[in-house]
Coordinates of C-alpha atoms in Angstrom, one line a residue:
Chain A
M27 CA 20.3 -39.6 102.8
I28 CA 19.1 -42.1 105.3
S29 CA 18.2 -44.6 102.6
F30 CA 21.5 -44.0 101.0
A31 CA 23.3 -44.8 104.2
S32 CA 21.2 -47.9 104.9
E33 CA 21.7 -49.1 101.3
Y34 CA 25.4 -48.7 101.7
A35 CA 25.4 -50.5 105.0
L36 CA 23.4 -53.3 103.5
E37 CA 25.7 -53.6 100.5
H38 CA 28.6 -54.0 102.8
A39 CA 26.8 -55.7 105.6
P40 CA 28.7 -59.0 105.3
A41 CA 32.0 -57.3 105.9
L42 CA 30.7 -54.6 108.4
I43 CA 29.1 -57.2 110.7
I44 CA 32.6 -58.5 111.4
V45 CA 34.7 -55.4 111.0
V46 CA 32.8 -53.3 113.5
P47 CA 33.4 -55.6 116.5
L48 CA 37.0 -56.5 115.3
L49 CA 37.9 -52.8 115.2
L50 CA 36.2 -52.0 118.4
A51 CA 37.9 -54.9 120.1
V52 CA 41.2 -53.1 119.5
V53 CA 39.8 -49.8 120.6
A54 CA 38.3 -51.4 123.7
A55 CA 41.6 -53.0 124.7
L56 CA 43.3 -49.5 124.5
C57 CA 40.6 -47.5 126.2
P58 CA 40.2 -46.9 129.9
A59 CA 38.6 -49.9 131.7
R60 CA 35.2 -48.3 132.3
M61 CA 34.6 -47.8 128.6
G62 CA 34.9 -51.4 127.7
Y63 CA 31.3 -52.3 128.4
M64 CA 29.9 -49.4 126.3
L65 CA 32.1 -50.2 123.4
A66 CA 31.1 -53.9 123.4
L67 CA 27.5 -52.9 123.7
V68 CA 27.8 -50.6 120.7
A69 CA 29.7 -53.1 118.6
S70 CA 27.4 -56.0 119.2
A71 CA 24.3 -53.8 118.7
I72 CA 25.5 -52.7 115.3
S73 CA 26.3 -56.3 114.3
A74 CA 22.9 -57.5 115.6
L75 CA 21.1 -54.6 113.7
L76 CA 23.0 -55.3 110.5
A77 CA 22.2 -59.0 110.8
C78 CA 18.5 -58.3 111.3
L79 CA 18.5 -56.0 108.2
Q80 CA 20.4 -58.6 106.2
M81 CA 17.9 -61.3 107.2
Q82 CA 15.0 -59.1 106.3
V83 CA 16.4 -58.5 102.8
M84 CA 17.3 -62.3 102.4
A85 CA 13.9 -63.4 103.5
G86 CA 12.3 -61.5 100.6
L87 CA 14.6 -63.2 98.0
P88 CA 14.5 -66.6 96.5
T89 CA 16.0 -69.4 98.8
D90 CA 19.0 -70.0 96.6
Y91 CA 20.0 -66.3 96.5
R92 CA 23.6 -65.8 97.7
V93 CA 25.2 -62.5 98.6
S94 CA 28.9 -62.6 97.6
Y95 CA 31.2 -60.1 99.1
H96 CA 34.7 -59.9 97.5
L97 CA 37.2 -58.6 100.2
G98 CA 39.6 -56.3 98.6
G99 CA 37.9 -56.6 95.2
W100 CA 39.5 -59.8 94.4
T101 CA 37.2 -62.1 92.5
P102 CA 36.2 -65.4 94.3
P103 CA 38.1 -68.4 93.3
W104 CA 41.3 -66.4 93.9
G105 CA 40.3 -63.8 96.6
I106 CA 38.7 -64.4 99.8
E107 CA 35.0 -64.3 99.6
F108 CA 32.4 -63.7 102.3
A109 CA 29.1 -65.4 101.3
V110 CA 25.7 -65.0 102.9
D111 CA 23.0 -67.4 101.8
S112 CA 19.8 -68.2 103.6
T113 CA 21.7 -70.7 105.9
A114 CA 24.5 -68.3 106.8
A115 CA 22.1 -65.4 107.3
L116 CA 20.1 -67.4 109.9
V117 CA 23.2 -68.5 111.9
V118 CA 24.7 -65.0 111.7
L119 CA 21.4 -63.6 113.0
V120 CA 21.4 -66.1 115.9
I121 CA 25.0 -65.3 116.9
A122 CA 24.7 -61.5 116.5
V123 CA 21.5 -61.3 118.5
M124 CA 22.5 -63.7 121.2
G125 CA 25.9 -62.0 121.4
F126 CA 24.1 -58.7 121.9
I127 CA 21.9 -60.1 124.7
A128 CA 24.9 -61.7 126.3
T129 CA 26.7 -58.4 126.2
I130 CA 23.9 -56.6 127.9
S131 CA 23.9 -59.0 130.7
S132 CA 27.6 -59.3 131.0
K133 CA 28.2 -56.1 133.0
Q134 CA 26.4 -57.4 136.1
L135 CA 27.7 -60.9 135.7
F136 CA 31.3 -59.8 135.5
L137 CA 30.9 -57.6 138.6
R138 CA 31.9 -60.2 141.2
E139 CA 34.0 -62.4 139.1
V140 CA 36.4 -60.2 137.2
D141 CA 38.7 -57.4 138.5
G142 CA 37.2 -54.1 137.3
S143 CA 40.5 -52.8 136.1
N144 CA 40.7 -55.5 133.5
Y145 CA 37.3 -54.6 131.8
N146 CA 38.8 -53.0 128.7
R147 CA 41.0 -56.2 128.0
V148 CA 38.2 -58.5 128.9
Y149 CA 35.7 -56.7 126.5
G150 CA 38.5 -56.6 123.9
A151 CA 38.7 -60.5 124.0
W152 CA 34.9 -60.6 124.2
L153 CA 34.5 -58.8 120.9
L154 CA 37.3 -60.7 119.3
A155 CA 35.5 -64.0 120.1
F156 CA 32.2 -62.5 118.9
A157 CA 33.8 -61.3 115.6
G158 CA 35.6 -64.6 115.1
L159 CA 32.4 -66.6 115.5
L160 CA 30.6 -64.4 112.9
G161 CA 33.4 -64.6 110.5
L162 CA 33.4 -68.4 110.9
V163 CA 29.9 -68.4 109.5
M164 CA 30.3 -65.9 106.7
T165 CA 33.6 -66.8 105.1
A166 CA 33.5 -68.9 102.0
D167 CA 37.2 -69.6 102.0
A168 CA 38.3 -72.8 103.7
F169 CA 41.6 -71.5 105.0
N170 CA 40.1 -68.2 106.1
L171 CA 37.8 -70.3 108.2
F172 CA 40.8 -71.7 110.1
V173 CA 42.0 -68.2 110.9
F174 CA 38.5 -67.2 112.3
F175 CA 38.4 -70.5 114.2
E176 CA 41.6 -69.5 115.9
I177 CA 40.6 -65.9 116.5
S178 CA 37.5 -67.0 118.3
S179 CA 39.1 -69.9 120.1
L180 CA 42.1 -67.9 121.4
A181 CA 39.8 -65.1 122.6
S182 CA 37.5 -67.6 124.3
V183 CA 40.4 -69.3 126.0
T184 CA 41.4 -65.9 127.4
L185 CA 37.9 -65.3 128.6
V186 CA 37.7 -68.8 130.2
A187 CA 41.0 -68.1 132.0
M188 CA 39.4 -64.9 133.5
G189 CA 37.5 -67.2 135.8
S190 CA 40.7 -67.7 137.7
G191 CA 39.7 -64.7 139.9
V192 CA 37.1 -66.9 141.5
D193 CA 38.7 -70.4 141.1
K194 CA 42.2 -71.1 140.0
R195 CA 41.1 -74.3 138.3
A196 CA 39.9 -72.1 135.5
L197 CA 43.5 -71.7 134.4
V198 CA 43.8 -75.5 133.9
A199 CA 40.5 -75.6 132.1
A200 CA 41.6 -72.8 129.8
F201 CA 44.9 -74.5 129.1
N202 CA 43.2 -77.7 128.1
Y203 CA 40.7 -75.9 126.0
L204 CA 43.6 -74.2 124.3
L205 CA 45.4 -77.5 123.5
I206 CA 42.3 -79.3 122.3
G207 CA 41.1 -76.3 120.3
A208 CA 44.5 -75.9 118.6
I209 CA 44.6 -79.6 117.8
G210 CA 41.1 -79.5 116.4
A211 CA 42.0 -76.4 114.2
I212 CA 45.2 -78.1 113.0
F213 CA 43.3 -81.3 112.0
Y214 CA 41.0 -79.0 110.0
V215 CA 43.9 -77.3 108.3
I216 CA 45.5 -80.7 107.4
G217 CA 42.1 -81.6 105.8
A218 CA 41.9 -78.3 103.9
G219 CA 45.5 -78.9 102.7
F220 CA 44.6 -82.3 101.3
C221 CA 41.6 -80.8 99.4
Y222 CA 43.8 -77.9 98.2
A223 CA 46.4 -80.4 96.9
M224 CA 43.7 -82.2 95.0
T225 CA 41.9 -79.3 93.5
G226 CA 44.1 -76.1 93.7
T227 CA 41.3 -74.0 95.2
L228 CA 40.2 -73.1 98.7
N229 CA 36.9 -71.4 97.9
M230 CA 34.1 -73.5 99.3
L231 CA 31.8 -73.4 96.3
D232 CA 34.7 -74.0 93.9
L233 CA 35.8 -76.9 96.1
G234 CA 32.3 -78.3 95.9
V235 CA 32.5 -78.2 92.1
R236 CA 36.0 -79.6 91.8
L237 CA 36.2 -82.2 94.4
P238 CA 33.6 -84.5 92.7
Q239 CA 35.9 -84.4 89.6
V240 CA 38.7 -86.1 91.7
A241 CA 36.3 -88.1 93.9
S242 CA 38.1 -91.4 93.0
Q243 CA 41.3 -90.3 94.7
V244 CA 42.1 -91.4 98.2
P245 CA 43.5 -88.0 99.5
V246 CA 40.0 -86.4 99.0
Y247 CA 38.7 -88.8 101.7
I248 CA 41.7 -88.3 104.0
G249 CA 41.1 -84.6 103.7
F250 CA 37.4 -85.1 104.5
G251 CA 38.2 -87.2 107.6
F252 CA 40.6 -84.6 108.9
M253 CA 38.3 -81.7 108.3
V254 CA 35.3 -83.4 109.9
T255 CA 37.2 -84.6 112.9
G256 CA 38.8 -81.2 113.5
V257 CA 35.4 -79.4 113.3
M258 CA 33.7 -82.0 115.5
V259 CA 36.3 -81.2 118.2
K260 CA 35.3 -77.6 118.0
A261 CA 31.6 -78.3 118.0
A262 CA 31.9 -80.7 121.0
V263 CA 30.2 -83.5 119.2
F264 CA 30.1 -86.6 121.4
P265 CA 33.5 -88.3 121.8
M266 CA 35.2 -84.9 121.6
H267 CA 32.9 -83.2 124.0
F268 CA 35.1 -83.6 127.2
W269 CA 36.6 -80.1 127.0
L270 CA 33.2 -78.5 127.2
A271 CA 32.0 -79.0 130.7
P272 CA 35.2 -77.8 132.5
S273 CA 35.6 -74.7 130.3
Y274 CA 32.0 -73.8 130.7
G275 CA 32.0 -74.7 134.4
Y276 CA 35.1 -72.6 135.4
A277 CA 34.6 -69.6 133.0
P278 CA 33.1 -66.5 134.4
M279 CA 29.3 -66.7 134.2
A280 CA 29.0 -64.0 131.5
V281 CA 31.5 -65.9 129.3
T282 CA 29.5 -69.1 129.8
V283 CA 26.4 -67.3 128.5
L284 CA 28.3 -66.2 125.3
L285 CA 30.0 -69.5 124.7
A286 CA 27.0 -71.7 125.4
S287 CA 24.6 -69.7 123.4
V288 CA 26.7 -69.2 120.3
A289 CA 30.2 -70.8 120.2
T290 CA 29.3 -74.4 119.4
K291 CA 26.5 -73.2 117.1
A292 CA 29.1 -71.7 114.7
A293 CA 31.1 -74.8 114.7
L294 CA 28.0 -77.0 114.1
Y295 CA 27.2 -74.8 111.1
V296 CA 30.7 -75.3 109.7
L297 CA 30.2 -79.0 110.2
I298 CA 27.1 -79.2 108.1
R299 CA 28.7 -76.8 105.6
I300 CA 31.5 -79.3 105.1
F301 CA 29.1 -82.1 104.5
M302 CA 26.7 -80.3 102.2
T303 CA 28.6 -77.6 100.4
I304 CA 32.3 -78.7 100.2
F305 CA 31.7 -82.5 99.9
G306 CA 28.0 -82.3 98.9
G307 CA 28.8 -83.2 95.3
I308 CA 30.5 -86.4 96.2
D309 CA 27.8 -89.0 96.3
V310 CA 28.5 -92.0 98.6
L311 CA 31.0 -91.6 101.4
P312 CA 30.1 -88.2 103.0
Q313 CA 26.4 -89.2 103.1
L314 CA 27.2 -92.6 104.5
I315 CA 29.3 -91.0 107.3
L316 CA 26.6 -88.4 107.9
Q317 CA 24.1 -91.2 108.7
W318 CA 26.2 -94.1 110.1
A319 CA 28.7 -92.1 112.1
L320 CA 26.9 -88.9 113.1
I321 CA 23.6 -90.4 114.1
P322 CA 25.1 -92.9 116.6
L323 CA 27.4 -90.3 118.0
A324 CA 24.4 -87.9 118.3
L325 CA 22.4 -90.6 120.2
M326 CA 25.3 -91.2 122.6
A327 CA 25.7 -87.5 123.2
M328 CA 21.9 -87.2 123.9
L329 CA 21.9 -90.0 126.4
L330 CA 25.3 -89.6 128.0
G331 CA 25.0 -85.8 128.3
T332 CA 21.6 -86.1 130.0
I333 CA 22.9 -88.9 132.3
L334 CA 26.0 -86.9 133.3
A335 CA 23.8 -83.9 134.0
I336 CA 21.6 -86.0 136.3
Y337 CA 24.6 -87.0 138.4
E338 CA 26.2 -83.4 138.5
R339 CA 25.9 -81.4 141.7
D340 CA 27.2 -78.2 140.3
V341 CA 24.4 -76.4 138.4
K342 CA 26.7 -74.7 136.0
V343 CA 28.4 -77.9 135.0
M344 CA 25.0 -79.6 134.9
L345 CA 23.8 -77.1 132.3
A346 CA 27.0 -77.5 130.4
Q347 CA 26.5 -81.3 130.3
S348 CA 23.0 -80.8 129.1
S349 CA 24.5 -78.6 126.3
V350 CA 26.4 -81.8 125.2
A351 CA 23.0 -83.5 124.9
Q352 CA 21.4 -80.6 123.1
I353 CA 24.3 -80.5 120.6
G354 CA 23.4 -84.2 120.1
Y355 CA 19.8 -83.2 119.0
I356 CA 21.2 -80.8 116.5
V357 CA 23.7 -83.2 115.1
L358 CA 20.9 -85.9 114.9
G359 CA 18.8 -83.5 112.8
F360 CA 21.8 -82.9 110.5
G361 CA 22.6 -86.7 110.4
V362 CA 19.1 -87.6 109.2
G363 CA 20.2 -85.7 106.2
T364 CA 16.8 -85.0 104.7
L365 CA 15.4 -81.6 104.2
A366 CA 13.2 -82.0 107.3
G367 CA 16.1 -83.2 109.4
L368 CA 18.3 -80.2 108.5
Q369 CA 15.4 -78.0 109.2
A370 CA 14.9 -79.5 112.6
G371 CA 18.6 -79.1 113.2
F372 CA 18.5 -75.4 112.5
I373 CA 15.3 -74.9 114.5
H374 CA 17.1 -76.4 117.4
I375 CA 20.2 -74.2 116.8
V376 CA 17.9 -71.1 117.2
N377 CA 15.9 -72.4 120.1
H378 CA 18.8 -73.9 122.0
A379 CA 20.6 -70.5 121.8
M380 CA 17.6 -68.8 123.4
I381 CA 17.1 -71.6 126.0
K382 CA 20.8 -72.0 127.2
G383 CA 21.5 -68.2 126.9
G384 CA 18.4 -67.6 129.1
M385 CA 19.3 -70.4 131.6
F386 CA 22.9 -69.2 132.1
I387 CA 21.9 -65.5 132.5
G388 CA 19.3 -66.6 135.0
L389 CA 21.7 -68.9 136.9
G390 CA 24.2 -66.0 136.8
G391 CA 21.6 -63.7 138.3
L392 CA 20.8 -66.1 141.1
V393 CA 24.4 -66.9 141.9
L394 CA 25.3 -63.2 141.8
A395 CA 22.9 -62.5 144.6
M396 CA 24.2 -65.3 146.6
A397 CA 27.9 -65.0 145.8
G398 CA 28.7 -62.7 148.8
Q399 CA 27.0 -65.3 151.2
T400 CA 28.2 -68.7 150.0
R401 CA 31.7 -68.8 148.8
P402 CA 33.6 -70.7 147.5
S403 CA 31.3 -72.6 145.3
P404 CA 28.1 -70.7 144.8
T405 CA 26.9 -72.8 141.9
R406 CA 26.4 -76.0 143.9
I407 CA 22.8 -76.9 143.7
D408 CA 22.0 -76.8 147.4
R409 CA 23.2 -73.1 147.5
L410 CA 20.1 -72.3 145.4
A411 CA 17.7 -73.4 148.1
G412 CA 14.6 -71.3 148.3
L413 CA 15.8 -68.8 145.7
G414 CA 12.6 -69.3 143.8
W415 CA 10.8 -67.3 146.5
R416 CA 13.6 -64.9 147.3
M417 CA 14.2 -63.8 143.7
P418 CA 10.9 -64.4 141.9
I419 CA 11.5 -62.2 138.8
T420 CA 14.8 -64.0 137.8
A421 CA 13.7 -67.4 139.0
S422 CA 10.5 -67.5 137.2
A423 CA 12.1 -66.5 133.8
F424 CA 14.8 -69.2 134.5
L425 CA 12.1 -71.7 135.1
I426 CA 10.4 -70.9 131.7
C427 CA 13.7 -71.5 129.9
G428 CA 14.1 -74.7 131.8
L429 CA 10.7 -75.9 130.8
S430 CA 11.6 -75.0 127.2
L431 CA 14.8 -77.1 127.6
I432 CA 12.7 -80.1 128.5
G433 CA 10.4 -79.4 125.6
V434 CA 7.1 -78.7 127.4
P435 CA 4.3 -77.8 124.9
L436 CA 3.8 -74.0 124.3
T437 CA 7.6 -73.5 124.6
A438 CA 10.2 -73.2 121.8
G439 CA 11.8 -76.4 123.0
F440 CA 8.7 -78.3 122.2
I441 CA 8.7 -77.1 118.6
S442 CA 12.3 -78.3 118.3
K443 CA 11.5 -81.7 119.6
F444 CA 8.3 -81.9 117.5
Y445 CA 10.1 -81.1 114.3
L446 CA 13.1 -83.4 115.2
V447 CA 10.9 -86.4 116.0
S448 CA 8.8 -86.0 112.9
A449 CA 11.8 -85.6 110.7
V450 CA 13.3 -88.8 112.3
I451 CA 10.1 -90.8 111.9
S452 CA 9.6 -89.7 108.3
A453 CA 13.1 -90.8 107.5
G454 CA 12.1 -94.2 108.8
Y455 CA 14.0 -94.4 112.1
W456 CA 11.2 -94.7 114.7
Q457 CA 13.5 -96.4 117.2
I458 CA 15.6 -93.2 117.3
A459 CA 12.5 -91.1 117.8
A460 CA 11.9 -93.2 120.9
L461 CA 15.4 -92.5 122.2
V462 CA 14.9 -88.7 121.7
L463 CA 11.8 -88.9 123.8
L464 CA 13.6 -91.0 126.4
S465 CA 16.3 -88.4 126.7
S466 CA 13.8 -85.6 126.9
A467 CA 12.0 -87.5 129.7
L468 CA 15.3 -88.0 131.5
S469 CA 16.1 -84.3 131.3
V470 CA 13.0 -83.8 133.4
I471 CA 14.9 -85.4 136.4
Y472 CA 17.7 -82.8 136.5
L473 CA 15.4 -79.9 135.9
W474 CA 12.9 -81.0 138.4
R475 CA 15.6 -81.2 141.0
L476 CA 16.3 -77.6 140.4
V477 CA 12.7 -76.6 140.7
E478 CA 12.5 -78.7 144.0
V479 CA 15.5 -77.0 145.4
M480 CA 14.5 -73.5 144.4
W481 CA 10.9 -73.6 145.3
F482 CA 10.3 -76.4 147.8
A483 CA 13.5 -76.5 149.9
P484 CA 13.8 -74.2 152.9
P485 CA 16.3 -71.5 152.3
E486 CA 19.5 -71.9 154.4
K487 CA 19.1 -68.6 156.3
N488 CA 17.2 -65.3 156.1
K489 CA 14.0 -67.2 155.1
G490 CA 11.8 -65.3 152.9
A491 CA 13.8 -62.2 152.6
R492 CA 13.8 -60.8 149.0
L493 CA 17.2 -60.5 147.4
P494 CA 18.0 -57.6 145.1
E495 CA 17.5 -58.3 141.4
S496 CA 19.3 -56.4 138.7
P497 CA 17.4 -55.2 135.7
L498 CA 20.5 -55.6 133.5
I499 CA 20.0 -59.3 134.2
Y500 CA 16.3 -59.9 134.4
L501 CA 15.4 -57.7 131.3
P502 CA 17.5 -59.7 128.8
L503 CA 16.5 -62.8 130.7
W504 CA 12.8 -62.1 130.4
A505 CA 13.3 -61.1 126.7
L506 CA 14.6 -64.6 126.1
A507 CA 12.0 -66.3 128.3
L508 CA 9.2 -64.4 126.4
A509 CA 10.9 -65.3 123.1
N510 CA 10.7 -69.0 124.2
L511 CA 7.1 -68.7 124.9
W512 CA 6.4 -66.7 121.7
F513 CA 8.2 -69.1 119.4
G514 CA 6.5 -72.0 121.3
I515 CA 3.1 -70.7 120.4
D516 CA 3.7 -69.1 117.0
A517 CA 6.7 -70.9 115.6
G518 CA 6.1 -69.6 112.0
L519 CA 9.1 -67.3 111.8
V520 CA 11.7 -69.8 113.1
V521 CA 10.3 -72.7 111.1
D522 CA 10.2 -70.6 108.0
L523 CA 13.7 -69.3 108.3
S524 CA 15.0 -72.7 109.2
Y525 CA 13.2 -74.2 106.1
R526 CA 14.9 -71.6 103.9
A527 CA 18.2 -72.4 105.6
A528 CA 17.8 -76.1 105.0
A529 CA 16.6 -75.6 101.5
A530 CA 19.6 -73.4 100.6
L531 CA 22.0 -76.1 101.9
M532 CA 20.3 -78.8 100.0
G533 CA 20.3 -76.7 96.8
A534 CA 24.0 -76.1 97.1
G535 CA 24.7 -79.8 97.8
Chain B
M16 CA 57.3 -99.3 98.4
L17 CA 60.9 -97.8 98.2
D18 CA 59.7 -95.9 95.2
V19 CA 57.0 -94.2 97.1
L20 CA 59.4 -93.5 100.0
I21 CA 61.8 -91.8 97.7
T22 CA 59.3 -89.8 95.6
H23 CA 57.2 -88.8 98.6
W24 CA 59.9 -88.4 101.2
N25 CA 58.7 -84.9 102.2
Y26 CA 55.3 -86.4 103.2
F27 CA 56.9 -89.1 105.3
I28 CA 58.9 -86.5 107.2
V29 CA 55.7 -84.5 107.8
V30 CA 53.8 -87.5 109.1
F31 CA 56.7 -88.5 111.2
L32 CA 56.9 -85.0 112.8
M33 CA 53.2 -84.8 113.1
M34 CA 53.0 -88.1 115.1
I35 CA 55.9 -87.1 117.4
G36 CA 54.2 -83.8 118.0
L37 CA 50.8 -85.2 118.8
F38 CA 52.3 -88.0 121.0
I39 CA 54.2 -85.4 123.1
V40 CA 51.0 -83.4 123.6
I41 CA 49.1 -86.5 124.7
S42 CA 51.8 -88.3 126.7
S43 CA 53.8 -85.6 128.4
M44 CA 52.9 -84.5 131.9
N45 CA 54.8 -81.2 131.8
L46 CA 52.7 -78.3 130.4
V47 CA 55.6 -76.6 128.7
K48 CA 56.5 -79.9 126.9
K49 CA 52.9 -80.2 125.8
L50 CA 53.2 -76.8 124.2
V51 CA 56.5 -77.9 122.5
G52 CA 54.6 -80.9 121.2
L53 CA 51.8 -78.7 119.9
N54 CA 54.4 -76.5 118.1
L55 CA 56.0 -79.5 116.5
F56 CA 52.6 -80.7 115.4
Q57 CA 51.8 -77.2 113.9
T58 CA 55.2 -77.0 112.3
S59 CA 54.8 -80.3 110.5
V60 CA 51.6 -79.0 109.0
F61 CA 53.4 -75.9 107.8
L62 CA 55.9 -78.2 106.1
F63 CA 53.1 -80.1 104.5
Y64 CA 51.7 -77.0 103.0
I65 CA 55.0 -75.6 101.9
S66 CA 56.1 -78.8 100.2
L67 CA 52.8 -78.8 98.4
G68 CA 53.7 -75.5 96.8
K69 CA 57.0 -76.8 95.4
I70 CA 56.9 -77.4 91.6
S71 CA 60.0 -79.4 90.5
G72 CA 62.3 -77.1 88.6
G73 CA 60.4 -74.1 89.7
T74 CA 62.1 -71.0 91.2
A75 CA 61.1 -68.6 93.9
P76 CA 57.9 -66.9 92.9
I77 CA 59.3 -63.4 92.3
I78 CA 58.7 -61.7 89.1
V79 CA 61.8 -60.7 87.4
A80 CA 61.5 -57.8 84.8
K81 CA 62.5 -58.5 81.2
A82 CA 62.8 -62.3 81.4
D83 CA 63.6 -63.8 78.0
A84 CA 62.1 -67.2 78.4
P85 CA 59.0 -68.0 80.5
I86 CA 60.1 -68.8 84.0
L87 CA 58.6 -71.8 86.0
Y88 CA 57.7 -70.6 89.5
S89 CA 56.7 -72.4 92.5
N90 CA 53.2 -71.9 93.8
P91 CA 53.3 -68.9 96.2
L92 CA 49.8 -69.4 97.7
P93 CA 50.7 -72.1 100.2
H94 CA 53.5 -69.9 101.5
V95 CA 51.2 -67.1 102.0
L96 CA 48.7 -69.3 103.8
I97 CA 51.4 -70.6 106.1
L98 CA 52.6 -67.1 106.8
T99 CA 49.1 -66.5 108.3
A100 CA 49.3 -69.9 110.1
I101 CA 52.7 -69.2 111.6
V102 CA 51.2 -66.0 113.1
V103 CA 48.3 -68.0 114.5
G104 CA 50.9 -70.5 115.9
V105 CA 52.8 -67.7 117.6
A106 CA 49.6 -66.4 119.2
T107 CA 48.7 -69.9 120.4
T108 CA 52.1 -70.5 121.9
A109 CA 52.2 -67.1 123.5
L110 CA 48.8 -67.6 125.1
G111 CA 49.7 -71.1 126.2
L112 CA 52.9 -69.9 127.8
A113 CA 51.1 -67.1 129.6
L114 CA 48.6 -69.6 131.0
V115 CA 51.5 -71.8 132.1
L116 CA 53.0 -68.9 133.9
R117 CA 49.7 -68.2 135.7
I118 CA 49.3 -71.9 136.5
K119 CA 52.8 -72.0 137.9
A120 CA 52.0 -69.0 140.1
S121 CA 48.8 -70.4 141.5
F122 CA 49.4 -74.2 141.6
D123 CA 53.2 -73.9 142.2
S124 CA 53.8 -76.6 139.6
I125 CA 53.6 -77.2 135.9
E126 CA 53.4 -81.0 136.2
E127 CA 50.0 -82.3 135.4
D128 CA 49.8 -84.9 138.1
A129 CA 50.6 -82.3 140.8
I130 CA 48.0 -80.0 139.4
L131 CA 45.4 -82.8 139.3
S132 CA 46.0 -83.7 143.0
E133 CA 45.7 -80.0 143.9
K134 CA 42.4 -79.9 142.0
R135 CA 41.3 -82.9 143.9
N136 CA 42.1 -81.2 147.2
I137 CA 40.1 -78.2 146.2
R138 CA 37.2 -80.3 145.3
R139 CA 37.3 -82.2 148.6
R140 CA 37.5 -78.9 150.5
S141 CA 34.5 -77.5 148.6
L142 CA 32.4 -80.5 149.4
L143 CA 32.8 -80.1 153.1

């Protein structure tokens, strides 16, 4: 009976992972406010569990194995297909598990920032954003992707706007996020329209087969340009990154945790999908763009994001700027375009989700305890003075994630940097490897400043008094911190799964 | 050149509308006008898709029972796609307008420069 149920669940896992949070989002919005958290917890736990099971099954199969789920029973080139290969399985796993962890911590983090009577609607939007991001990764239909883009981005905009309870500038940040996100999505749709006009299909694999047959035609490249630009806006790749810092900065802390750990990751996955699967069969131009456009942009993002983070006084915005730099590392790995480069990109997708998720949960925990004492802007760096001693459990785990962000040996961040640098060097770009190391070294500056303030600066008042720490925050935080240490010492699992993800992409391209 | 203009007139209209829409989004200071620009931009893409689906001489894609000769239909798929995209567009506009209402309530203006100067004031106060 149990095996029958689990088999049934696995067979339908690609659909269930999305359908469960999508349905419970509606239920949550209609239920009384206090049930919102429970429903979100249940939905994200089911998705995370299914994603783990799916990964476990996929890991035992050959790399090029691809689960194809036909929604409504319509066969692929005509119907909408959900496809899970090793690449999608990895990104789905990251999103589902990080979404679950973010959901656990969200209850405490929302406490001060969002009016309790809105929890049902907030968690409705939360689950919509979560389901949208998962759908983005699993759908194999180019137009369906746009719909998931908009589901996740409209829900995220709503969540960002919930920050207006604390700071009304959140409304403006949300409005700009909405406009830019909508323009990005429409650019993507224009591109998909050109590809559809040239091939008559919207299925990604089918596009990958048919586009090379018309590769001499100009509209194919116009479509390519529009699609890539649109997705780069969504992924906050360098010149289109400017929306990220305000929306992360003004969003409620719980929302920042969710967005920072998973939202841009899904868009980055779509970006590399476009290059490798949809346009992978076309020989020259996409590969040239990948190297000669994406690598310089990635380098700019790395350096500029780090420098902006150094000059930022608000810790939350500082970490958001550092996300811009970290997205640069991932794009750099993708841009190198070799198997090792893609693998490094995926390793950093996994590790950065753990690092930034942990750091924002930790910052949320620290700020939450201080919020009553230091309004209106509790995330300013000098407000954290002495918190290292006053909240040791939260602060120490926060520090571990911070060390991992720099890439100190024995943390997951080091593994990311190691694989990235060796991929870049083996592709022959040793100058770029030097820039990666420079940017890592610069990131020490802003993180050291945090350490200095939290441990070595005298607290403003009540020196030495311990502040209450909530287990709903430090348990998920420590889980992430320990994961950072574990995968820094024994990186085998992440490296293996990322290798499979990269190999599956290369095989398809 | 004139040939191209005549045979591809639909695409020229689409691009024309698209550029107007995008220009309004970027240049207008008024948040509602920005949303109007966004709508124009979206609608031009809808037109692009729909005119893709037109097959010259084709009729509306509705199956008529007992047709004697084979009937040439226009392609229904782009229409269906755009039906979805219209729903997305409505949701985007609704959310945008809701945000504009809230911005108006808290900033007392929907002009971008007024909002910016208010934001600067808040920043200055928080630095004190």
